[in-house]
Short mmCIF file of C-alpha atoms in Angstrom, two decimals:
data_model
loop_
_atom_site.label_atom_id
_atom_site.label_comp_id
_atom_site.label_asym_id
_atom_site.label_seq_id
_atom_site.Cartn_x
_atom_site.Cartn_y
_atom_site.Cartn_z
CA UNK O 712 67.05 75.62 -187.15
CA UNK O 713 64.95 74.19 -183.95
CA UNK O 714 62.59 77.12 -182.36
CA UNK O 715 63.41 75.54 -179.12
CA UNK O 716 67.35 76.71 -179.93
CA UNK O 717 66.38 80.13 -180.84
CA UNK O 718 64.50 80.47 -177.81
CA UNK O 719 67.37 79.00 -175.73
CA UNK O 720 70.44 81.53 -177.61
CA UNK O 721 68.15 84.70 -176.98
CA UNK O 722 67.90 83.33 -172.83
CA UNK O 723 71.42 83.12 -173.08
CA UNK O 724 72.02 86.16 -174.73
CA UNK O 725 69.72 88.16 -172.03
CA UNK O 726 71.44 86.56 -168.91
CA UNK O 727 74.59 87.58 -170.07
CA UNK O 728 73.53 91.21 -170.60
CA UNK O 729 72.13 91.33 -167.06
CA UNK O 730 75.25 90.31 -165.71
CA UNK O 731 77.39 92.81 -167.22
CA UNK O 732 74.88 95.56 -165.88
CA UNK O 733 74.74 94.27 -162.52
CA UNK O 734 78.39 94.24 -162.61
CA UNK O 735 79.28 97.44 -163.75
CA UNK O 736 76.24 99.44 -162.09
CA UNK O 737 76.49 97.54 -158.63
CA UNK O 738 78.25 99.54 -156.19
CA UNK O 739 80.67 97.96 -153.76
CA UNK O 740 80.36 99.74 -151.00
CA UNK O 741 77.30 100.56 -149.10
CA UNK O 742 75.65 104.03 -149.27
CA UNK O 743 74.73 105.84 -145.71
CA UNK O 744 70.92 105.22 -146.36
CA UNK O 745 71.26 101.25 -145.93
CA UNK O 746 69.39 100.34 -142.46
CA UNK O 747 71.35 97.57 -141.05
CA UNK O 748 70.03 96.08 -137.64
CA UNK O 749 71.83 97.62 -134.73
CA UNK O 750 76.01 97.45 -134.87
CA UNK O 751 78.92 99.98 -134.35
CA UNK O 752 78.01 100.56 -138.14
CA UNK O 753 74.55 101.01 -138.30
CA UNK O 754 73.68 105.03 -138.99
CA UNK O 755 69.97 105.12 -138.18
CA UNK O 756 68.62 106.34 -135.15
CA UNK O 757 69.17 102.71 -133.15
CA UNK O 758 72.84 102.18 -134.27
CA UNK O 759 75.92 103.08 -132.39
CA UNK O 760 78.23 104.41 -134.97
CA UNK O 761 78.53 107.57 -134.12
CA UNK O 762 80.03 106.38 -131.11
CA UNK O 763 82.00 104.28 -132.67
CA UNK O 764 83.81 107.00 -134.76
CA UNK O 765 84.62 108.81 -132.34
CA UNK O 766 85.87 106.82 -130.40
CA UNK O 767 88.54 105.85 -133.38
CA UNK O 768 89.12 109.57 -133.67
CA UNK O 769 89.92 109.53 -130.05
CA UNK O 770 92.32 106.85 -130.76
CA UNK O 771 90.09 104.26 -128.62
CA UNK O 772 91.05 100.85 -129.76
CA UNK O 773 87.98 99.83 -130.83
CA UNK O 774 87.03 96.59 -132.35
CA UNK O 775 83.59 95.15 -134.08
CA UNK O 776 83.48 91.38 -132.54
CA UNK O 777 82.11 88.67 -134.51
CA UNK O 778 84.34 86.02 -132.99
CA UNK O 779 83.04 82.79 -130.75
CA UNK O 780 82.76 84.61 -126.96
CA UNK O 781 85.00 81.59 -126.36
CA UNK O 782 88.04 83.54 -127.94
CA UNK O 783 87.95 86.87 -125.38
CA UNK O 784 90.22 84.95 -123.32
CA UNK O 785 93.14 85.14 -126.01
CA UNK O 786 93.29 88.68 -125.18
CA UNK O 787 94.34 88.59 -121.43
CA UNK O 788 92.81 91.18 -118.95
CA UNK O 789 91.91 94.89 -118.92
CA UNK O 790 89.76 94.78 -122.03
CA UNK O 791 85.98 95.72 -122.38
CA UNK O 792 83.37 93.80 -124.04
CA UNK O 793 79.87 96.11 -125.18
CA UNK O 794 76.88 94.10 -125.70
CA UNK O 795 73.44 96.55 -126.13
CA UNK O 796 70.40 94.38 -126.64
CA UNK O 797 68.09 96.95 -128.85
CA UNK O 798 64.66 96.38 -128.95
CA UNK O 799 65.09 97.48 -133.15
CA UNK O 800 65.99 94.15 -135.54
CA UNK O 801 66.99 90.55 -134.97
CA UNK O 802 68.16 89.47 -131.64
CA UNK O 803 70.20 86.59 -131.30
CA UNK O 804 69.93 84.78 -127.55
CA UNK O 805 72.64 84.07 -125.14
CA UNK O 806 73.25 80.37 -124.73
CA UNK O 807 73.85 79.13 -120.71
CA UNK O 808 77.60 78.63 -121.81
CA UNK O 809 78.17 81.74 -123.32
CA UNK O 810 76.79 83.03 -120.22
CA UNK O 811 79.36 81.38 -118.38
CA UNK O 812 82.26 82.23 -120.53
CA UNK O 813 81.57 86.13 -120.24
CA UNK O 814 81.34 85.56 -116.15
CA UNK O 815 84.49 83.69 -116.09
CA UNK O 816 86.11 86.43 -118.60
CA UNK O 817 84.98 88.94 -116.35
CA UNK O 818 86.47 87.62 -112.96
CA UNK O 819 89.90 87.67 -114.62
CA UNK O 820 90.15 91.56 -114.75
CA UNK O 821 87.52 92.84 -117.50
CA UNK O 822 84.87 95.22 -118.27
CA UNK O 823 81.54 93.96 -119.67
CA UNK O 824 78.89 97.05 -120.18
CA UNK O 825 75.57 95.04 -120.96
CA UNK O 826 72.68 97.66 -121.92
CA UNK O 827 69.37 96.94 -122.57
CA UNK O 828 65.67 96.21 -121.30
CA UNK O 829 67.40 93.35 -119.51
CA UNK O 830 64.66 91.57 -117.55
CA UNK O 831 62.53 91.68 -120.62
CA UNK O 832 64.42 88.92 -122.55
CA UNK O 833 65.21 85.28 -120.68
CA UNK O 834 69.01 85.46 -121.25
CA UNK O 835 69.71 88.55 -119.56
CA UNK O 836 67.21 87.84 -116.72
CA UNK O 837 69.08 84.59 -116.21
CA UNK O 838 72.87 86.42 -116.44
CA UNK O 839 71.41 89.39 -113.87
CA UNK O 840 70.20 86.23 -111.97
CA UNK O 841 73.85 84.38 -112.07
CA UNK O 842 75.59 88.04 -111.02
CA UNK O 843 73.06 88.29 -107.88
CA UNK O 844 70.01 90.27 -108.64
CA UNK O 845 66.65 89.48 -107.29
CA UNK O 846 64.10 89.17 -110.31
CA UNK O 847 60.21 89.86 -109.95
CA UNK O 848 58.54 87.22 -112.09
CA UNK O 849 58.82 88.09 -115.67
CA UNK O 850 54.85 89.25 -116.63
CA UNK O 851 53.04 88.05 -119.27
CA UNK O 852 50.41 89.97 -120.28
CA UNK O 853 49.26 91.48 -124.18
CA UNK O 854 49.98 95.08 -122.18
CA UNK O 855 53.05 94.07 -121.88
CA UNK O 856 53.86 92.23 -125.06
CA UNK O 857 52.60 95.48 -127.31
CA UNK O 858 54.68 98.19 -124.52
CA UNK O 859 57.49 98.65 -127.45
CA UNK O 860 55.00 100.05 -129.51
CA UNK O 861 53.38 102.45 -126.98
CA UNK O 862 53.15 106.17 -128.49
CA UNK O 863 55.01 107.30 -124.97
CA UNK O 864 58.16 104.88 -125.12
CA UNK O 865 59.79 107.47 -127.28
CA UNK O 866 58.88 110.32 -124.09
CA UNK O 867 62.80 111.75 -122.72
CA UNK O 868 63.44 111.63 -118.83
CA UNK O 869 66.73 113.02 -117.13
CA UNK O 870 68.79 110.93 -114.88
CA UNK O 871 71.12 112.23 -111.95
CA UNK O 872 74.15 110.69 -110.81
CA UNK O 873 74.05 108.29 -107.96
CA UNK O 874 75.46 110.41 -104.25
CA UNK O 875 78.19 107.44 -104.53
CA UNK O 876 78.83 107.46 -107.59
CA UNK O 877 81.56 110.12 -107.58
CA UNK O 878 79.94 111.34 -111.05
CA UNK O 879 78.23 114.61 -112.99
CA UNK O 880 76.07 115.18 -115.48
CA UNK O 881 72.84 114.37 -116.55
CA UNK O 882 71.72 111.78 -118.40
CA UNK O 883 68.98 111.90 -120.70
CA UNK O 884 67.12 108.50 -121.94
CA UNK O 885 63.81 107.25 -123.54
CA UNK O 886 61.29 106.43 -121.04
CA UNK O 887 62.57 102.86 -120.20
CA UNK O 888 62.24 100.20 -117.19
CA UNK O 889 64.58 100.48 -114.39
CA UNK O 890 66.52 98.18 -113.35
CA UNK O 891 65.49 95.67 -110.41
CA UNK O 892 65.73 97.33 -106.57
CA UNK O 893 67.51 94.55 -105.23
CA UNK O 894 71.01 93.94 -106.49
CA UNK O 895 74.19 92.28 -105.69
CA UNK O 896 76.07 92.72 -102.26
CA UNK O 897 78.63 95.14 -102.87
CA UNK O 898 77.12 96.60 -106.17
CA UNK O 899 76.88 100.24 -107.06
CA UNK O 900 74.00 102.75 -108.29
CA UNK O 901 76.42 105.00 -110.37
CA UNK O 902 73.09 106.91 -112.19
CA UNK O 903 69.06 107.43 -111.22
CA UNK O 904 65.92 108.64 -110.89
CA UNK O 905 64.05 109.42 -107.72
CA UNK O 906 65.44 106.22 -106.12
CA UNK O 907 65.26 103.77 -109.12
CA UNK O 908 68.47 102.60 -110.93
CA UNK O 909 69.31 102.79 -113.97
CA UNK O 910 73.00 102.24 -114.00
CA UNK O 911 74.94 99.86 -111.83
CA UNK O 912 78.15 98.81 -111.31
CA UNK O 913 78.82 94.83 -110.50
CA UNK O 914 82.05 93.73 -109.09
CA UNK O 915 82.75 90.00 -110.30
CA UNK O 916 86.59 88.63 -109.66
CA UNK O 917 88.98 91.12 -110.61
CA UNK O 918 86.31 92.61 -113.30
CA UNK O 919 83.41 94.55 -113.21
CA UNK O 920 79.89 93.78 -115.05
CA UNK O 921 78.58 97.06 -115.80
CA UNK O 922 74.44 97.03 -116.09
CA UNK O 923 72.37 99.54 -118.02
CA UNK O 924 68.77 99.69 -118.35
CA UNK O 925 68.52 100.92 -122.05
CA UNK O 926 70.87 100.72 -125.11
CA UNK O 927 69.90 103.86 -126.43
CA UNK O 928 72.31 105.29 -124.52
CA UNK O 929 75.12 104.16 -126.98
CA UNK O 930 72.32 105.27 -129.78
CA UNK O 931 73.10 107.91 -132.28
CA UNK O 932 69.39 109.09 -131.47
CA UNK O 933 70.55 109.44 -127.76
CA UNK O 934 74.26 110.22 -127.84
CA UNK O 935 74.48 113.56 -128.08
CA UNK O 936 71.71 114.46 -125.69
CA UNK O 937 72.73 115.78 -122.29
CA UNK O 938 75.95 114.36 -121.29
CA UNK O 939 75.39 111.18 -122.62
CA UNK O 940 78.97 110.51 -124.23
CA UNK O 941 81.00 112.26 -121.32
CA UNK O 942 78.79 109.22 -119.13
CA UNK O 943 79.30 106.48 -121.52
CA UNK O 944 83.44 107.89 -121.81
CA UNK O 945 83.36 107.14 -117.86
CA UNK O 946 81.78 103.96 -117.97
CA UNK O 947 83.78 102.61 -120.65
CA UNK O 948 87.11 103.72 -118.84
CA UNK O 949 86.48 104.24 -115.21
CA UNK O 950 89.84 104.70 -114.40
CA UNK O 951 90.83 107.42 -116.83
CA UNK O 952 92.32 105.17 -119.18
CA UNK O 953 91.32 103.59 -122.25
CA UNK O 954 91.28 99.42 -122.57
CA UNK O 955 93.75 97.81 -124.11
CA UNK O 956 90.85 96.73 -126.23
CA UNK O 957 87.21 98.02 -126.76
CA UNK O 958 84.41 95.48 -128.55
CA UNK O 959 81.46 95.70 -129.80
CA UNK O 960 79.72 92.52 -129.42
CA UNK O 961 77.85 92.20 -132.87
CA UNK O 962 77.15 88.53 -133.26
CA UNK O 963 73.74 88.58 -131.21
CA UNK O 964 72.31 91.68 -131.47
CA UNK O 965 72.38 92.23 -135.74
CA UNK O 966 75.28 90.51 -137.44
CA UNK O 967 74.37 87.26 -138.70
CA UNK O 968 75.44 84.68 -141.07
CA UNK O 969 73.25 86.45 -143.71
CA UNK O 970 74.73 90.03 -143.17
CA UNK O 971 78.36 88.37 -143.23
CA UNK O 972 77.20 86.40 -146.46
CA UNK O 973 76.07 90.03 -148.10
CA UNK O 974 79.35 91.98 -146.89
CA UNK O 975 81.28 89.10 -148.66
CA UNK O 976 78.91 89.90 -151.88
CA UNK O 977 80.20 93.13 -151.64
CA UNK O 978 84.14 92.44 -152.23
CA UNK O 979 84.61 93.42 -156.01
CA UNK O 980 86.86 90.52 -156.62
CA UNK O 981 84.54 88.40 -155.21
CA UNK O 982 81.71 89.52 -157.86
CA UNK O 983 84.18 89.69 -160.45
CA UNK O 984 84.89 85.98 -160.26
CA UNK O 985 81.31 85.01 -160.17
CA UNK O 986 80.85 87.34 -163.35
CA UNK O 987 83.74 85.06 -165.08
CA UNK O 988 82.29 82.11 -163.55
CA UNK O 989 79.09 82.72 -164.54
CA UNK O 990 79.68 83.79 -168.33
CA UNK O 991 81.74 81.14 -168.86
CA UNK O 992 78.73 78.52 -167.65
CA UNK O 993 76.55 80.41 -170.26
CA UNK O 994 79.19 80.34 -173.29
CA UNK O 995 79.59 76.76 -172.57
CA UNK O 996 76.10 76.29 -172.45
CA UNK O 997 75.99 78.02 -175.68
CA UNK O 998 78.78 76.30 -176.75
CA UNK O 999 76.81 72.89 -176.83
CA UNK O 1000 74.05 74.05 -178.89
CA UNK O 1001 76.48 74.56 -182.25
CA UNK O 1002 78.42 72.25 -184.30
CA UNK O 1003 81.84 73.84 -185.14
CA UNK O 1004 82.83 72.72 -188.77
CA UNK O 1005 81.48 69.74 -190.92
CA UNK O 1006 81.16 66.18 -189.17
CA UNK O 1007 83.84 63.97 -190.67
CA UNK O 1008 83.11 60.04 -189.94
CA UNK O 1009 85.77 58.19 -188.94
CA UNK O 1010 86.51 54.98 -191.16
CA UNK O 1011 88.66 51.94 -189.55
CA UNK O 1012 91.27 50.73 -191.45
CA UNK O 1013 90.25 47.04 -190.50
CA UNK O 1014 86.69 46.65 -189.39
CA UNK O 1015 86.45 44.78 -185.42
CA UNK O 1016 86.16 41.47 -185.58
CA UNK O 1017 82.30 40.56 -183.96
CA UNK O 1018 84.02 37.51 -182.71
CA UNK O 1019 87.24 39.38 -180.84
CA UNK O 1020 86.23 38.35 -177.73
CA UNK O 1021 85.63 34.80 -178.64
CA UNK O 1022 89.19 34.77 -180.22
CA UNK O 1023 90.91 36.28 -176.86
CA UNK O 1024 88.74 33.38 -175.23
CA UNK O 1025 89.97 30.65 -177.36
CA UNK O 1026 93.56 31.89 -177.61
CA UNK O 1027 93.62 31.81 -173.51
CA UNK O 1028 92.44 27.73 -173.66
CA UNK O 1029 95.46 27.00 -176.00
CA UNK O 1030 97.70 28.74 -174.22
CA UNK O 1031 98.04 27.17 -170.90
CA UNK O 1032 100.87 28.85 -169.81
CA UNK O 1033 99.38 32.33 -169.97
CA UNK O 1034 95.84 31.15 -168.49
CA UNK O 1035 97.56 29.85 -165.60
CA UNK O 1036 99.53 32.71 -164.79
CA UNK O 1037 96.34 34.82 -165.15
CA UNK O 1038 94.16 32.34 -162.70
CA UNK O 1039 97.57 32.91 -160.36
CA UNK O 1040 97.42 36.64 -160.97
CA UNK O 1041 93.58 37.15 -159.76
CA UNK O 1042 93.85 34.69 -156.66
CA UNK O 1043 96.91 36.80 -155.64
CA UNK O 1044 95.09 40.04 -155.75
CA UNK O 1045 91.69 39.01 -154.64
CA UNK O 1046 93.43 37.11 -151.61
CA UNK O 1047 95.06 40.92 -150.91
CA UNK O 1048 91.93 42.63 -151.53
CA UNK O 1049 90.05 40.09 -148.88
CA UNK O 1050 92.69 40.55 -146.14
CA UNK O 1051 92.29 44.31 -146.64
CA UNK O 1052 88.65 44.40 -146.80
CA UNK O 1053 88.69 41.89 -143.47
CA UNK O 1054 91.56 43.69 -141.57
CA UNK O 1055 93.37 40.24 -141.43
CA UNK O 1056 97.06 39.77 -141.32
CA UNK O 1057 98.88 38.28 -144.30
CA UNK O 1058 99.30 35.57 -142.59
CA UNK O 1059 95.79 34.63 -141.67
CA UNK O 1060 94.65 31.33 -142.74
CA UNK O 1061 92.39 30.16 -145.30
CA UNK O 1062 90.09 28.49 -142.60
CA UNK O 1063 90.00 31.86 -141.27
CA UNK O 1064 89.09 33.74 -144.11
CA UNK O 1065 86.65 31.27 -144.84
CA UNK O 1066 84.68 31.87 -141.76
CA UNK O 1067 85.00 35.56 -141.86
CA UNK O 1068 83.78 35.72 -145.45
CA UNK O 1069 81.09 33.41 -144.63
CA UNK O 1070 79.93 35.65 -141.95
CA UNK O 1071 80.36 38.77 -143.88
CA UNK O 1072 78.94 37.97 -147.13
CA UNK O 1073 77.44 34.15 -146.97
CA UNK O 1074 76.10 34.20 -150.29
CA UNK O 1075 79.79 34.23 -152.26
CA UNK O 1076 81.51 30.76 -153.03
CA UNK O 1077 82.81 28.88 -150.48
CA UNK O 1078 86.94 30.88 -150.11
CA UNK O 1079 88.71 27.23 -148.55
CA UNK O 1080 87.41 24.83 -151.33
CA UNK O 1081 88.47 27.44 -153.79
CA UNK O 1082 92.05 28.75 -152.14
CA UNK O 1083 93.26 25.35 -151.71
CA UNK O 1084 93.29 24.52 -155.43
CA UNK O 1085 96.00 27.62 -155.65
CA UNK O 1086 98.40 25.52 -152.46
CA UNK O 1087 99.58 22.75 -155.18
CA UNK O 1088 101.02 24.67 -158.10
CA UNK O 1089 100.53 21.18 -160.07
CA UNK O 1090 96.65 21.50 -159.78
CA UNK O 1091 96.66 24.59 -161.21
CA UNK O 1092 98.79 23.96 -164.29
CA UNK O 1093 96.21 20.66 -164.34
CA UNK O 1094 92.24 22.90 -164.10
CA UNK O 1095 90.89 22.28 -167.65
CA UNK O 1096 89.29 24.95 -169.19
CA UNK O 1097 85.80 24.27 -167.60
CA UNK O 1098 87.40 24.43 -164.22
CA UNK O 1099 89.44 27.63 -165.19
CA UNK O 1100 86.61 29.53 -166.07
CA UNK O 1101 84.38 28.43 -162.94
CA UNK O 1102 87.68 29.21 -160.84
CA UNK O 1103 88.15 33.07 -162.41
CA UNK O 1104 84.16 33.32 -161.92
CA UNK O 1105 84.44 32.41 -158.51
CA UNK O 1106 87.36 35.15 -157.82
CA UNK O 1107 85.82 38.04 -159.63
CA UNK O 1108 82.65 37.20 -158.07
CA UNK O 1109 84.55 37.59 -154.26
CA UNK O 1110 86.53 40.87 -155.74
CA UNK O 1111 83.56 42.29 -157.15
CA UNK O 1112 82.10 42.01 -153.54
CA UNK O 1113 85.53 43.22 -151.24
CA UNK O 1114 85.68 46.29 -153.58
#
């Protein structure tokens, strides 16, 4: 036997081995040590689902949205749309439109809370921009491109409810940028510090756009520090009631394609079908490297005749009849094939075709000498066999070319 097919059976043999493992030791769901980027699922420090549990045990009707922003309007009004923008993972930017589909989808009656360091990243600056705040210019500076990494980011401050806000409690954040002095007309400092905001609330339409200046205070780190969740339970429902529907915008700030790609990856059916599919590629693989039984040649009764194609040749130039009906046959569907291939009518002319054949494809034989010979059904029945076969060249020739 060939080395090369040894070597080849024992790859096989391997790969298929390694599949079975993977398949039986891979687990399908994912354990509580996996560090996804920031989502309503993510359980490290910078996630938010510890938030987002309990607000299902609460009975909130949350949602994880993945969705086109363009598709909030199919919900109506009185919903609320959570978009944190953590400084921890990917971060996907906000595109001018999207922008102006979340403005529009507030003014019709809804609730966006955006969180974040929010004139640190050109999107939001250009959204806070659009609602009516006044932006310093954004600084660029190594200071300022290494602050996330600064030993006393992590440092907690309290924050104390605005006097207008109407609220209690203290809030307790990561050292973080406030948000800019000058807001919107009509805007209101619900929470902050010695005169700086940190929280305000945005009228826009019949909505409101609700601005934080950090996202850790969704965080699991964060949550349960102070009164954190009694605030964010406020913000989230300033009326006392809960929205008719609560999401958590996940599409730009940690669930990509790629995560989507490995959550479908997880579905056990899903690997079990690329386990069949991909044993069934090796056995057939394997398949093709052995000869099942003996070989048994075939023996023909009557050997071919090397001249068959002569003989069809010569009984067509006897047989008049049958090569005219044949010439008729391939004029008829060559003409059909050039009207479709042109777009003519079926009543289009042979002058016509002519000319559009001669623009189209000038090198084929000229179409008017050659249909003509098919308007007299006596010249036909007359070509000699010479003519015949320059005729049925002629015709494949322009069928070969309108195919």
């Amino acid at each position: 036997m060939n080395r090369n097919v040894i070597y080849i059976r024992v790859l096989l043999v391997v790969l298929s081995i390694v599949v079975l493992l993977a398949f039986l030791n891979r687990s399908p769901n994912r354990t509580p040590s996996d560090t996804w980027l920031p989502s309503s699922f993510n359980p490290v420090g910078a996630g938010h689902m510890a938030l987002f549990q309990t607000l299902q045990e609460m009975n909130w009707p949350v949602e994880r949205w993945r969705e086109p922003l363009s598709r909030l309007s199919d919900y109506g009004a009185g919903n609320v749309l959570v978009i944190a923008r953590s400084r921890v993972g990917a971060r996907v930017s906000f595109s001018e439109q999207e922008i102006d589909l979340l403005d529009e989808w507030v003014k019709k009656g809804n609730t966006l809370l955006l969180l974040g360091a929010l004139t640190d990243w050109d999107d939001t600056r250009m959204f806070l921009q659009q609602i009516g705040f006044t932006l310093l210019d954004k600084p660029d500076s190594m200071s300022d491109f290494f602050q996330p990494f600064e030993p006393g980011a992590a440092q907690m401050m309290e924050i104390q409810p605005a006097a207008a806000s109407g609220q209690t409690g203290t809030m307790i954040l990561p050292h973080t940028t406030p948000l800019p002095l000058t807001f919107p007309q009509g805007a209101r400092v619900l929470w902050q510090d010695h005169g700086r905001p940190f929280v305000i609330d945005v009228p826009r339409g019949a909505g409101h756009i609700v601005c934080g200046a950090s996202a850790d205070l969704l965080s699991n780190a964060c949550l349960g520090k102070g009164d954190d969740l009694a605030i964010v339970l406020q913000l989230l429902a300033p009326s006392g009631q809960a929205p008719h529907h609560l999401f958590f915008e996940e599409s730009h700030h940690g669930f990509s394609a790629v995560y989507a790609l490995a959550r479908l990856l997880d579905h056990p059916g899903l690997r079990f079908a690329g386990m069949l599919a991909l044993l069934g590629a090796l056995a057939f693989l394997g398949s093709s490297l052995v000869r099942f039984g003996p070989v048994i040649p075939l023996y023909r009764e009557t050997g071919r005749s090397t001249l068959e194609f002569i003989d069809s040749i010569a009984d067509l130039y006897l047989r008049a009849d049958l090569r005219n009906d044949t010439i008729k046959y391939l004029f008829i569907e060559t003409h059909q094939r050039v009207l479709h291939r042109l777009n003519l009518p079926a009543t289009a002319s042979h002058e016509l075709i002519a000319s559009r054949l001669q623009q189209a494809n000038p090198h084929l034989p000229k179409w008017k000498k050659l249909a003509q010979r098919f308007d007299s059904r006596d010249y036909v029945d007359g070509l000699p066999p010479s003519g015949w076969l320059r005729v049925a060249r002629d015709l494949i020739e322009i069928k070969s070319a309108m195919a």
